Coordinates of C-alpha atoms and ligand atoms in Angstrom, one line a residue:
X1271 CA 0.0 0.0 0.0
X1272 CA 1.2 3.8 -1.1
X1273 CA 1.7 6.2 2.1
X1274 CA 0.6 9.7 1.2
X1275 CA 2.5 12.4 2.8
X1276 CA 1.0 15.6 2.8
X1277 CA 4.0 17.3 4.6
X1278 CA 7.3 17.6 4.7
X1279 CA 8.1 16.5 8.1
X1280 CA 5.4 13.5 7.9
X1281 CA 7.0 11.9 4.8
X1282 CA 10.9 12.7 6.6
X1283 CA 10.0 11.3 9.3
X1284 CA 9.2 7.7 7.3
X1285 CA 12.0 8.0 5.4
X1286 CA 14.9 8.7 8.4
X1287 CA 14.0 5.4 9.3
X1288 CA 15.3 3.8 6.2
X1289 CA 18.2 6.2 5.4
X1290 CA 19.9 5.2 8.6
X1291 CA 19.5 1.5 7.8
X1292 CA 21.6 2.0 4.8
X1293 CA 18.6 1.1 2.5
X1294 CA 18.1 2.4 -1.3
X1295 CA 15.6 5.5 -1.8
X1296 CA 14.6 6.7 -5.7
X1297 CA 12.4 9.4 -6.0
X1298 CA 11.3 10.3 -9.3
X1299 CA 9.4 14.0 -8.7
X1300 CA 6.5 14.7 -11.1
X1301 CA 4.0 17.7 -11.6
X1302 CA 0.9 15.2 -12.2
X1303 CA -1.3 14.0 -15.1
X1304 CA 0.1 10.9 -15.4
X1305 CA 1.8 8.9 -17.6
X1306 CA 3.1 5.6 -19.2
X1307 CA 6.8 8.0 -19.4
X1308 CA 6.1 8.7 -15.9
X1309 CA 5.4 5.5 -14.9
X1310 CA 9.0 4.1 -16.8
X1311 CA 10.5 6.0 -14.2
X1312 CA 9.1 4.2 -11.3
X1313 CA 9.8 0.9 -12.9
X1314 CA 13.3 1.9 -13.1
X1315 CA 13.3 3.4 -9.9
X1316 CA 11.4 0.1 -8.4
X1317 CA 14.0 -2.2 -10.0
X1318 CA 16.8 0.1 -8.5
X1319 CA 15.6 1.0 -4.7
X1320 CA 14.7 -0.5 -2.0
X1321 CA 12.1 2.1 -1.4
X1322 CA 10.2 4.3 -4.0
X1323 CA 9.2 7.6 -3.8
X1324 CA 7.3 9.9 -6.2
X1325 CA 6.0 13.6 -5.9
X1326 CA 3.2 15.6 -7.1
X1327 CA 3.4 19.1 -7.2
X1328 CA 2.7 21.6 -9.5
X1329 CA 5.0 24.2 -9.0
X1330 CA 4.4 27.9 -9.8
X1331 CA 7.6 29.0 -9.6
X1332 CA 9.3 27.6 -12.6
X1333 CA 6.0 28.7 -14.6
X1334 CA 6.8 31.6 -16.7
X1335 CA 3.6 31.9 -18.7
X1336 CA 0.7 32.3 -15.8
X1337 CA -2.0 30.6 -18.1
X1338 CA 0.7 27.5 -18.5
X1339 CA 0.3 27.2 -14.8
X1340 CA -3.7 28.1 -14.5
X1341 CA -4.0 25.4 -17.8
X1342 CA -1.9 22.8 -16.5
X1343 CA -4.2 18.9 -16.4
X1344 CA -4.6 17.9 -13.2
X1345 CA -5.9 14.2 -12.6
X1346 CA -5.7 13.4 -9.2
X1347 CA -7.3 10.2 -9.0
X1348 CA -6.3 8.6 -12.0
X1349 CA -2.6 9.2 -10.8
X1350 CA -2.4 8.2 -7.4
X1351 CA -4.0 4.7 -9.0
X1352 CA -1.0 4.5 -11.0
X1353 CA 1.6 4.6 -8.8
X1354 CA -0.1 2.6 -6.3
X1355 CA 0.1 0.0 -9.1
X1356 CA 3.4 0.2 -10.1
X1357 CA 4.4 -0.3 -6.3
X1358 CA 5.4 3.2 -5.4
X1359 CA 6.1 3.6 -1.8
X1360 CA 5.6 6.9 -0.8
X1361 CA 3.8 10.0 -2.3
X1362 CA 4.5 13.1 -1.3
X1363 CA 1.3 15.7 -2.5
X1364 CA 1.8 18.7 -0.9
X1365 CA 0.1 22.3 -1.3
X1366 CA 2.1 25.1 -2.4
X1367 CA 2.8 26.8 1.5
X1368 CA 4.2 23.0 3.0
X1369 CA 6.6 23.3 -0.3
X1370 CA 7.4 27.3 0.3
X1371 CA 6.4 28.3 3.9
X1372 CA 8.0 31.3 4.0
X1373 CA 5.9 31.9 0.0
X1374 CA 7.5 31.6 -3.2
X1375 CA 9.2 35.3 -3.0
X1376 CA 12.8 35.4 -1.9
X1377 CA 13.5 32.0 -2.6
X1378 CA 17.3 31.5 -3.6
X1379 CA 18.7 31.5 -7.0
X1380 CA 21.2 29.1 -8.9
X1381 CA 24.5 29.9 -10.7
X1382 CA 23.4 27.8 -13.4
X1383 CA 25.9 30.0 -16.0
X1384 CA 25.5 29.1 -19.7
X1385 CA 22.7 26.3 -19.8
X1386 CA 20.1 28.3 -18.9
X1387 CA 20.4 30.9 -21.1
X1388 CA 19.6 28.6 -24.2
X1389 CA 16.9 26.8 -25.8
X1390 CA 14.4 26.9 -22.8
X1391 CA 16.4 29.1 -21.0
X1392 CA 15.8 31.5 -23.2
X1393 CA 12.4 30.7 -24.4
X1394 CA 10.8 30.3 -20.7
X1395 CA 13.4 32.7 -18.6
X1396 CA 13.2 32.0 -15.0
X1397 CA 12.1 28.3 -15.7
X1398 CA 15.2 26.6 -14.8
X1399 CA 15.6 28.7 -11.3
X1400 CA 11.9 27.8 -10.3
X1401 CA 13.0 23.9 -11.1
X1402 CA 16.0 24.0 -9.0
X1403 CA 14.2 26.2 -6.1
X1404 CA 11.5 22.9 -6.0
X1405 CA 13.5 20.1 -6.9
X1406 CA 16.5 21.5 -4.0
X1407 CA 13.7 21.7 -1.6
X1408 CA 12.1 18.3 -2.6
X1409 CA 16.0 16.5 -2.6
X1410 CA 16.1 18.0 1.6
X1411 CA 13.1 16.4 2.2
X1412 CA 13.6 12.5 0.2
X1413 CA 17.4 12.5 0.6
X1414 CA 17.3 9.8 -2.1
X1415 CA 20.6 8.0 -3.3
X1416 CA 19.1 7.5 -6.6
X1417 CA 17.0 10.6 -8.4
X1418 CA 14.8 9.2 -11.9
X1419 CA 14.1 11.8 -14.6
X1420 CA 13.4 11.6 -18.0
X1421 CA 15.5 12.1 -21.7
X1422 CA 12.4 14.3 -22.8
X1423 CA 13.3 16.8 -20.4
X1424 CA 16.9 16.9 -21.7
X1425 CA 18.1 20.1 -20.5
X1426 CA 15.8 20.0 -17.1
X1427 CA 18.4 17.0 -16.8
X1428 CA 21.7 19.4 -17.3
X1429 CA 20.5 21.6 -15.0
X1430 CA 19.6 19.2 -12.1
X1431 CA 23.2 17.5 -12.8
X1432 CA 24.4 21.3 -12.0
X1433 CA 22.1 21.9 -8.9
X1434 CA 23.7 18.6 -7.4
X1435 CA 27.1 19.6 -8.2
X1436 CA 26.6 23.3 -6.7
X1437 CA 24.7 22.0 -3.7
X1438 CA 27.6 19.2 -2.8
X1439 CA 25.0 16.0 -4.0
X1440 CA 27.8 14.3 -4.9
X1441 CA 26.8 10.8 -4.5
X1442 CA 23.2 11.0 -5.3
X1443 CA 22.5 9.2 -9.1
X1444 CA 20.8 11.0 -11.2
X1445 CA 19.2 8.4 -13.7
X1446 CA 18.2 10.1 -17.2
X1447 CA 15.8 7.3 -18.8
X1448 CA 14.3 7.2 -22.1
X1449 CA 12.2 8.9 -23.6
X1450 CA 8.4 7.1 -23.9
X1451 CA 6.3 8.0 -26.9
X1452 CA 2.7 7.2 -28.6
X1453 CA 2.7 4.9 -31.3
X1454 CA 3.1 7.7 -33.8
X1455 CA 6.1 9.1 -32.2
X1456 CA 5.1 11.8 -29.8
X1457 CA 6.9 12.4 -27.0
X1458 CA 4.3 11.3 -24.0
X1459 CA 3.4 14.4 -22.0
X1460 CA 1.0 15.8 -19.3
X1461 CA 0.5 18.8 -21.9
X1462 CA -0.6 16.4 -24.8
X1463 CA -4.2 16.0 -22.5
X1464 CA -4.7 19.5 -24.4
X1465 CA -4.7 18.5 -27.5
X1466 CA -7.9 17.2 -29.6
X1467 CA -7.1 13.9 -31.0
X1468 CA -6.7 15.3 -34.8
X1469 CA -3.9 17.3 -33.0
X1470 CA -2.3 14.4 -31.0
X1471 CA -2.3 12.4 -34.6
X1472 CA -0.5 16.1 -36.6
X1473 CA 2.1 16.5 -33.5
X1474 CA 3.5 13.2 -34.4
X1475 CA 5.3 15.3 -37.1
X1476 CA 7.5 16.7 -34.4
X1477 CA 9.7 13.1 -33.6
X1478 CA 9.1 12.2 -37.6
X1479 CA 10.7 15.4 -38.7
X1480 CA 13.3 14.9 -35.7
X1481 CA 13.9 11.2 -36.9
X1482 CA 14.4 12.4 -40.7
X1483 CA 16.6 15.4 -39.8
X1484 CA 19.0 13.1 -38.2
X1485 CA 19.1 10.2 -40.6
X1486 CA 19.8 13.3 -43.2
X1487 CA 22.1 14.8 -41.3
X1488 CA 25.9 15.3 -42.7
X1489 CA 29.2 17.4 -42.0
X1490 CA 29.3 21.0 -42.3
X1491 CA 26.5 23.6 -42.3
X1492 CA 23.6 22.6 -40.3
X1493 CA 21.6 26.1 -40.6
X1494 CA 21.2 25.1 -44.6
X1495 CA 20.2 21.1 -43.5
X1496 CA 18.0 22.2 -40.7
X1497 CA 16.2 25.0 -42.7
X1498 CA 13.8 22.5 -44.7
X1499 CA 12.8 20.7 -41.7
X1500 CA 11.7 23.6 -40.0
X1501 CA 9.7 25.2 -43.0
X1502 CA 8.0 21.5 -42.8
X1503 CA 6.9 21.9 -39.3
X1504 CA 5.3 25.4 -40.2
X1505 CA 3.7 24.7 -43.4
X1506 CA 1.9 21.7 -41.0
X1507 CA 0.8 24.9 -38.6
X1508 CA 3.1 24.6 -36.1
X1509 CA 4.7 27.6 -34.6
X1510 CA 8.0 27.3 -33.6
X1511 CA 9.6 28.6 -30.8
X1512 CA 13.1 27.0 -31.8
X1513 CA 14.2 23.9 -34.1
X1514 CA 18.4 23.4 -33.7
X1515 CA 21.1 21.3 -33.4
X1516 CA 23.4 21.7 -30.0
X1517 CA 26.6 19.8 -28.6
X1518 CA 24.6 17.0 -26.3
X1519 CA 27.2 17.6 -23.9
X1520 CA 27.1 21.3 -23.4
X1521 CA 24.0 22.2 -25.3
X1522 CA 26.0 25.2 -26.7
X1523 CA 24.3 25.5 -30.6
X1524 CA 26.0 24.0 -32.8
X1525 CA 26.0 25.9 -36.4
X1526 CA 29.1 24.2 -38.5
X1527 CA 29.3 20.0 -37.8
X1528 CA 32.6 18.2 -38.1
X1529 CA 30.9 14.8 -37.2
X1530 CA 33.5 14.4 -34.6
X1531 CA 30.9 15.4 -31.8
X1532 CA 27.7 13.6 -30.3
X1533 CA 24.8 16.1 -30.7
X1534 CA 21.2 16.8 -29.6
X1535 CA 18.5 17.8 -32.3
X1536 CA 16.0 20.1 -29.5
X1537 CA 12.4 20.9 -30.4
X1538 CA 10.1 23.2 -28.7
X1539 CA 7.0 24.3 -31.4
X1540 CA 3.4 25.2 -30.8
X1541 CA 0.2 23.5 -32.0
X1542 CA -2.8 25.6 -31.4
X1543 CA -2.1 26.7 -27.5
X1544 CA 0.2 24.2 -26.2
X1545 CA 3.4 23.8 -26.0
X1546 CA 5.3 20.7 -27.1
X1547 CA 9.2 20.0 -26.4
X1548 CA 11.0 17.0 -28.0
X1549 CA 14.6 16.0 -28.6
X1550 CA 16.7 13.1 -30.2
X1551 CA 20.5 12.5 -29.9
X1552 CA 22.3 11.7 -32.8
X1553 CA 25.6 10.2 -32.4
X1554 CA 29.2 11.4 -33.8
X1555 CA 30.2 9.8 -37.2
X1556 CA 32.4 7.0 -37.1
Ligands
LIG2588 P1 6.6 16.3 -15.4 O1 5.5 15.7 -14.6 O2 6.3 16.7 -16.8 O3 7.4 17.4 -14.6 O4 7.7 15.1 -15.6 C1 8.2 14.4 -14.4 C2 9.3 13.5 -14.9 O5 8.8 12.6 -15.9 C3 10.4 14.3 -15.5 O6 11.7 13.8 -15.1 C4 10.2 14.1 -17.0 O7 11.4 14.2 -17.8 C5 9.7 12.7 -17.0 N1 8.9 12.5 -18.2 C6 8.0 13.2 -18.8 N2 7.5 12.7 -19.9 C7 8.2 11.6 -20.2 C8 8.3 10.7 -21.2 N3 7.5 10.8 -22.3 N4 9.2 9.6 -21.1 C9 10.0 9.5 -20.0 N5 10.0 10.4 -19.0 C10 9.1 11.4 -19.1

């Protein structure tokens, strides 16, 4: 049976137990509106832990447009079902003041340098501090060893390898796992709830045109080889908000390939209101 902690100290208080018996703890934090990608991570993390911990929390602060926030699906229920039956442990559903006590206003800020001033960063400014505020507080409470977060999120996933490095997590495992998709490609997503089903079948374009971009993809300019993907994308009606090619590793943009370097294709576009993000890794040439 799944313990649901509405506080803080209630679910540290179950959890001190286990820490100091040397046992396993992966928590995989979520914002809700489940998933079969969400529920990868708590197979992975049930295979990997001894006990298994999930979050649900929608958190304002890394919200940069307000009607992202007032839209966002919330299916309570449905969820906690879920994880109950993929043997999650622990729940931890808390309301915004357990989270931020003191409110959400002078909460600290991250030296996060570079990474968050691309792509997303740029795109949804303030997003990456708002997940590090949460996801800093949330690590205090779970003290996991092992912490499960997903591919589709790849740059949520550079900048939570940088928030354990600044705040001295250097043992806890941060486990990047795969990215789950519906049979015609896209990406699995809370946000894809807000699309009508003739949209859901049209935003499989997004992986498809990823997919094709990097089976086409050769050595030198990429701005010339990118250029007829993207007009693709909007001729379908989808807006973009960015369509490029950056070193995986660093996720600085990559203009002029040499093939010598692993890279990430990244994908944020708009169909109708909603915002879809996607990415794909395609690996140096041999
Ligand atoms: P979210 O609820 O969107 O904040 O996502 C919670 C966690 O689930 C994050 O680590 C996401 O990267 C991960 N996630 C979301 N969608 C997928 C997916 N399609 N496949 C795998 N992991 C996912």
């Amino acid at each position: 049976m799944m313990i649901i902690c509405k506080s803080q100290k209630d679910l540290a208080g179950y959890l001190k137990k286990y820490r100091e018996e040397g046992k396993k703890i992966g928590f995989a934090p979520t914002m809700g509106a489940l998933h079969e990608g969400h529920m990868s991570l708590i197979r992975r993390a049930r295979q990997a832990s001894d006990w298994v911990v999930s979050s649900i929390f929608v958190n304002p602060t890394q919200f940069n447009d307000p009607s992202d926030f007032e839209k966002y699906p919330v299916t309570l229920g449905p969820d906690i079902g879920m994880l109950e039956k993929e043997g999650c442990d622990f729940l931890y559903l808390p309301t915004v003041q357990d989270v931020y006590p003191q409110g959400t206003q002078d909460l600290p800020l991250y030296d996060l340098g570079f990474i968050e001033t691309v792509w997303e960063g740029k795109y949804r400014p303030g997003h990456f501090q708002g997940v590090c505020q949460v996801v800093d507080i949330l690590l205090k409470v779970v003290e996991p060893s092992h912490l499960f977060m997903g591919q589709k999120d790849y740059q949520q996933c550079m900048v939570v390898a940088r928030l354990l490095e600044l705040t001295g997590r250097n043992k806890m495992e941060l486990v990047v796992c795969p990215t789950l998709r519906e049979d015609n490609g896209l990406a699995m997503s809370s946000r894809n709830r807000r699309l009508s089903l003739e949209e859901r079948q049209k935003a499989g374009a997004i992986y498809a045109t990823l997919k094709a971009l990097s089976r086409s993809l050769t050595t030198g300019d990429l701005e010339t080889q990118l250029a007829p993907w993207v007009d693709g994308l909007v001729q379908q009606g989808f807006r973009i908000d960015y369509i490029g090619l950056a070193d995986a590793r660093t996720l600085q943009p990559v203009h002029h390939w040499d093939g010598k370097k692993d890279l990430v294709a990244l994908a944020a576009v708009f169909l109708g209101e909603v915002r879809l993000i996607d990415n794909l890794l395609i690996t140096a040439l041999k």
